[in-house]
PDB file of C-alpha atoms in Angstrom:
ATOM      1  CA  UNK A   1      98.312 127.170  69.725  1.00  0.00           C
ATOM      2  CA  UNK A   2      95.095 126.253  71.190  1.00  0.00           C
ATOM      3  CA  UNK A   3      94.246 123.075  69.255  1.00  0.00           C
ATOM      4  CA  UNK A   4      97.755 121.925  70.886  1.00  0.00           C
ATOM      5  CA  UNK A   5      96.428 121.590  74.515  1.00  0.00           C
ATOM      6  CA  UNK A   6      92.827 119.392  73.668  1.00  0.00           C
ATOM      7  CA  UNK A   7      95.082 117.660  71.576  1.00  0.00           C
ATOM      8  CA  UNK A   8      97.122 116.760  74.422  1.00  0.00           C
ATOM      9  CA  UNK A   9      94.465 115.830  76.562  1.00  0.00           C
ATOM     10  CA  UNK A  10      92.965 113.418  74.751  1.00  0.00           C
ATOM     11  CA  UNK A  11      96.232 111.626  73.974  1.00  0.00           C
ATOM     12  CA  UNK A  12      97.391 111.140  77.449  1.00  0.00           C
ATOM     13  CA  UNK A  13      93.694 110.341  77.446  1.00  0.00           C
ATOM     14  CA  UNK A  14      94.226 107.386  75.168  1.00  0.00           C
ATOM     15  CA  UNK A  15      97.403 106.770  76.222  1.00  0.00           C
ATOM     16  CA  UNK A  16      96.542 106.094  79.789  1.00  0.00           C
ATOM     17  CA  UNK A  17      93.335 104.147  79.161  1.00  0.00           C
ATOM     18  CA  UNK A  18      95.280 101.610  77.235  1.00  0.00           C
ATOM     19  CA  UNK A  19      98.042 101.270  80.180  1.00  0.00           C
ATOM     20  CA  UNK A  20      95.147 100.733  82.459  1.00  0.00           C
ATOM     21  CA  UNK A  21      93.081  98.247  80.046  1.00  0.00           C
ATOM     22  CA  UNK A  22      96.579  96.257  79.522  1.00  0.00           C
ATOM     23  CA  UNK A  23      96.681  95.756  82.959  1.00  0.00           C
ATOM     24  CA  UNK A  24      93.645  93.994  83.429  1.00  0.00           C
ATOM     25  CA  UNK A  25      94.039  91.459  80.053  1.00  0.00           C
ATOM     26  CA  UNK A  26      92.499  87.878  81.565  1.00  0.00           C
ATOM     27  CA  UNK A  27      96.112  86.465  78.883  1.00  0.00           C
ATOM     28  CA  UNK A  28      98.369  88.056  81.130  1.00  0.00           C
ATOM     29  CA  UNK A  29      96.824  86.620  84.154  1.00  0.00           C
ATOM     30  CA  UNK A  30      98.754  83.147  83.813  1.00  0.00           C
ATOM     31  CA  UNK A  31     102.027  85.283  83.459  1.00  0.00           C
ATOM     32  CA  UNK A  32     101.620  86.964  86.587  1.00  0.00           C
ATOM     33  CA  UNK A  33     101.012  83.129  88.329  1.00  0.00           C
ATOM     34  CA  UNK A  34     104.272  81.996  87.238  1.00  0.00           C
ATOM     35  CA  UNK A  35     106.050  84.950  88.484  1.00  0.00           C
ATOM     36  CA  UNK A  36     105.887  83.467  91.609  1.00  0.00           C
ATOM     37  CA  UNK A  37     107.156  79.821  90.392  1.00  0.00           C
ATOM     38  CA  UNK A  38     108.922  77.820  92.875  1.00  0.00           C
ATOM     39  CA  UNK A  39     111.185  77.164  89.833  1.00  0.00           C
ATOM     40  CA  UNK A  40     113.865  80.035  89.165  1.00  0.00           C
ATOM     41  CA  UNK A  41     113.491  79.490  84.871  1.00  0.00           C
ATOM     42  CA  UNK A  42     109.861  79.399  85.062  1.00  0.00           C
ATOM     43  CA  UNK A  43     109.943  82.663  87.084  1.00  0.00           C
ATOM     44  CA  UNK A  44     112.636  84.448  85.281  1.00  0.00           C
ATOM     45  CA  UNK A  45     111.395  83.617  81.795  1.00  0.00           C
ATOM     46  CA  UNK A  46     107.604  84.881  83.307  1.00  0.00           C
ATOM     47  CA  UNK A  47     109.650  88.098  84.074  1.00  0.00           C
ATOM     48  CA  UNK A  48     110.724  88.180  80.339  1.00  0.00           C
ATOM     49  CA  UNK A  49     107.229  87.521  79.294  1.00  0.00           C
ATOM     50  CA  UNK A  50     106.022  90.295  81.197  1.00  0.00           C
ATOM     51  CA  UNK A  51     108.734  92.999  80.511  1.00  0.00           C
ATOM     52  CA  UNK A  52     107.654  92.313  77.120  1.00  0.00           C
ATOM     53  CA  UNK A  53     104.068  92.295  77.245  1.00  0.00           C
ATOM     54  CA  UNK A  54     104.666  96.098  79.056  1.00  0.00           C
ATOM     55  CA  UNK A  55     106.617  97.062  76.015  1.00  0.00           C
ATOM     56  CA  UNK A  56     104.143  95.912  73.351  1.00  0.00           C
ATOM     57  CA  UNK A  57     101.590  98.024  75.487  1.00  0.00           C
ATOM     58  CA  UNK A  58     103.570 100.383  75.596  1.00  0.00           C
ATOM     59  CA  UNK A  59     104.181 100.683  71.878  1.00  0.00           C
ATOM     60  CA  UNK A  60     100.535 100.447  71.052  1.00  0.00           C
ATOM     61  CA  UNK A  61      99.922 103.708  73.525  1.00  0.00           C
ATOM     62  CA  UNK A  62     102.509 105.227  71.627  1.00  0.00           C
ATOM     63  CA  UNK A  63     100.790 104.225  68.342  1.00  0.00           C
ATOM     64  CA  UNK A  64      97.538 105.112  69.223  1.00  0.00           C
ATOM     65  CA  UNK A  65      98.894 108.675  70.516  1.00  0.00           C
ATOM     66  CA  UNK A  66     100.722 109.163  67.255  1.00  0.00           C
ATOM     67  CA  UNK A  67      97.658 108.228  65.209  1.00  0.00           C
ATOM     68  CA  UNK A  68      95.589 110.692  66.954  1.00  0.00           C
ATOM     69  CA  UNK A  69      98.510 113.946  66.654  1.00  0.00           C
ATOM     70  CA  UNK A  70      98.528 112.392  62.904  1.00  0.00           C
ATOM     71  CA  UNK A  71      94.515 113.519  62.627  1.00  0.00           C
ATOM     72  CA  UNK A  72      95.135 116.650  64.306  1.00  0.00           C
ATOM     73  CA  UNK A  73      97.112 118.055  61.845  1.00  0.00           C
ATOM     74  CA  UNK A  74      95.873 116.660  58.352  1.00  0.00           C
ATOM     75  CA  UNK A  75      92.560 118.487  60.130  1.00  0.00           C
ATOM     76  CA  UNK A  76      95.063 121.125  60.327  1.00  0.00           C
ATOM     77  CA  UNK A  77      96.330 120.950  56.578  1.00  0.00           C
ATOM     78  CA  UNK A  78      92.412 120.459  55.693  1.00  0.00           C
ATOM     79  CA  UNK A  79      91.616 123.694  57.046  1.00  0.00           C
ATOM     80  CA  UNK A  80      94.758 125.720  55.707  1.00  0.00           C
ATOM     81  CA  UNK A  81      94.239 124.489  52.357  1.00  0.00           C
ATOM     82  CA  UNK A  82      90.507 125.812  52.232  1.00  0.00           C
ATOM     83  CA  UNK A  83      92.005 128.991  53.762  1.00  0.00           C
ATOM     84  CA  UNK A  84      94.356 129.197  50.781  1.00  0.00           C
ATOM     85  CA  UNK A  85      91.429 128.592  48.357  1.00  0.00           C
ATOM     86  CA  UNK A  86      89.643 131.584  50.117  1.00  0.00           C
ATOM     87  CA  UNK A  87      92.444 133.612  49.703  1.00  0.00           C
ATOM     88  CA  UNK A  88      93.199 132.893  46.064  1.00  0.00           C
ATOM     89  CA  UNK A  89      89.320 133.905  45.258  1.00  0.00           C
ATOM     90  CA  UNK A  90      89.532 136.745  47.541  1.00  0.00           C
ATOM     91  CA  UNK A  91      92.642 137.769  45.535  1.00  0.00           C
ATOM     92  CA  UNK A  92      90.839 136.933  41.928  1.00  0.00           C
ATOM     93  CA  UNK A  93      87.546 139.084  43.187  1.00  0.00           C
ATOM     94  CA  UNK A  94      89.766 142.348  43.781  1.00  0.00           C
ATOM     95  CA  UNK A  95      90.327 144.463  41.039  1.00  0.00           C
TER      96      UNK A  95
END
Protein backbone atom coordinates (compact mmCIF):
# COMPACT_ATOMS: atom_id res chain seq x y z
CA UNK A 1 0.00 0.00 0.00
CA UNK A 2 1.57 3.19 -0.83
CA UNK A 3 -0.44 5.62 1.31
CA UNK A 4 0.98 3.22 4.22
CA UNK A 5 4.65 4.46 4.02
CA UNK A 6 3.88 8.69 3.94
CA UNK A 7 1.62 7.73 6.48
CA UNK A 8 4.34 6.42 8.48
CA UNK A 9 6.56 9.12 7.99
CA UNK A 10 4.72 11.70 9.15
CA UNK A 11 3.73 9.89 12.34
CA UNK A 12 7.13 9.10 13.56
CA UNK A 13 7.26 12.66 12.29
CA UNK A 14 4.85 13.81 14.95
CA UNK A 15 5.73 11.42 17.21
CA UNK A 16 9.31 12.44 17.53
CA UNK A 17 8.75 16.20 17.46
CA UNK A 18 6.64 15.92 20.53
CA UNK A 19 9.44 13.70 22.44
CA UNK A 20 11.83 16.40 21.50
CA UNK A 21 9.41 19.51 22.38
CA UNK A 22 8.65 17.60 25.88
CA UNK A 23 12.06 17.72 26.56
CA UNK A 24 12.60 21.22 26.48
CA UNK A 25 9.11 22.28 28.65
CA UNK A 26 10.55 25.45 30.96
CA UNK A 27 7.65 23.18 33.91
CA UNK A 28 9.86 20.38 33.88
CA UNK A 29 12.89 22.39 34.45
CA UNK A 30 12.33 22.59 38.40
CA UNK A 31 11.91 18.69 38.29
CA UNK A 32 15.11 18.09 36.82
CA UNK A 33 16.73 20.60 39.86
CA UNK A 34 15.45 18.45 42.47
CA UNK A 35 16.73 15.36 40.97
CA UNK A 36 19.79 16.22 42.32
CA UNK A 37 18.38 17.09 46.01
CA UNK A 38 20.70 16.60 48.78
CA UNK A 39 17.54 15.08 50.36
CA UNK A 40 16.86 11.30 49.29
CA UNK A 41 12.57 11.99 49.31
CA UNK A 42 12.92 15.11 47.49
CA UNK A 43 15.06 13.28 44.88
CA UNK A 44 13.21 10.09 44.68
CA UNK A 45 9.75 11.64 44.53
CA UNK A 46 11.49 14.17 41.55
CA UNK A 47 12.28 10.72 39.94
CA UNK A 48 8.51 9.83 40.22
CA UNK A 49 7.60 13.17 38.88
CA UNK A 50 9.66 12.70 36.00
CA UNK A 51 8.96 8.98 35.10
CA UNK A 52 5.60 10.32 34.92
CA UNK A 53 5.88 13.37 33.05
CA UNK A 54 7.81 10.83 30.24
CA UNK A 55 4.73 8.72 30.28
CA UNK A 56 2.14 11.47 29.80
CA UNK A 57 4.47 12.49 26.79
CA UNK A 58 4.58 9.56 25.83
CA UNK A 59 0.85 8.95 25.69
CA UNK A 60 0.18 12.19 23.92
CA UNK A 61 2.81 10.94 20.97
CA UNK A 62 0.85 7.98 20.94
CA UNK A 63 -2.39 10.03 20.70
CA UNK A 64 -1.33 12.30 18.28
CA UNK A 65 0.04 9.25 16.05
CA UNK A 66 -3.28 7.50 16.41
CA UNK A 67 -5.22 10.63 15.47
CA UNK A 68 -3.28 11.06 12.39
CA UNK A 69 -3.59 6.86 11.15
CA UNK A 70 -7.39 7.74 12.26
CA UNK A 71 -7.44 10.56 9.18
CA UNK A 72 -5.67 8.35 6.95
CA UNK A 73 -8.17 5.97 6.65
CA UNK A 74 -11.65 7.82 6.99
CA UNK A 75 -9.65 9.64 3.80
CA UNK A 76 -9.47 6.12 2.88
CA UNK A 77 -13.27 5.20 3.48
CA UNK A 78 -14.00 8.81 1.79
CA UNK A 79 -12.49 7.75 -1.30
CA UNK A 80 -13.89 4.04 -1.44
CA UNK A 81 -17.26 5.19 -0.86
CA UNK A 82 -17.16 7.67 -3.95
CA UNK A 83 -15.57 4.69 -5.78
CA UNK A 84 -18.65 2.64 -4.88
CA UNK A 85 -20.96 5.49 -6.05
CA UNK A 86 -19.00 5.39 -9.43
CA UNK A 87 -19.47 1.95 -9.70
CA UNK A 88 -23.16 1.76 -8.90
CA UNK A 89 -23.75 4.53 -11.84
CA UNK A 90 -21.37 2.81 -14.01
CA UNK A 91 -23.47 -0.33 -13.36
CA UNK A 92 -27.03 1.70 -13.80
CA UNK A 93 -25.53 3.34 -17.29
CA UNK A 94 -24.92 -0.27 -18.86
CA UNK A 95 -27.59 -1.82 -20.52
Amino acid sequence: MSVRTPLLSLTLLLASGLALSSCQSAPDAPVAADLNSASPAVAEQAQKVQVLISQVERQKAVIETEKTKLNGIEQQLDGARQNLEGIKKEVKATP
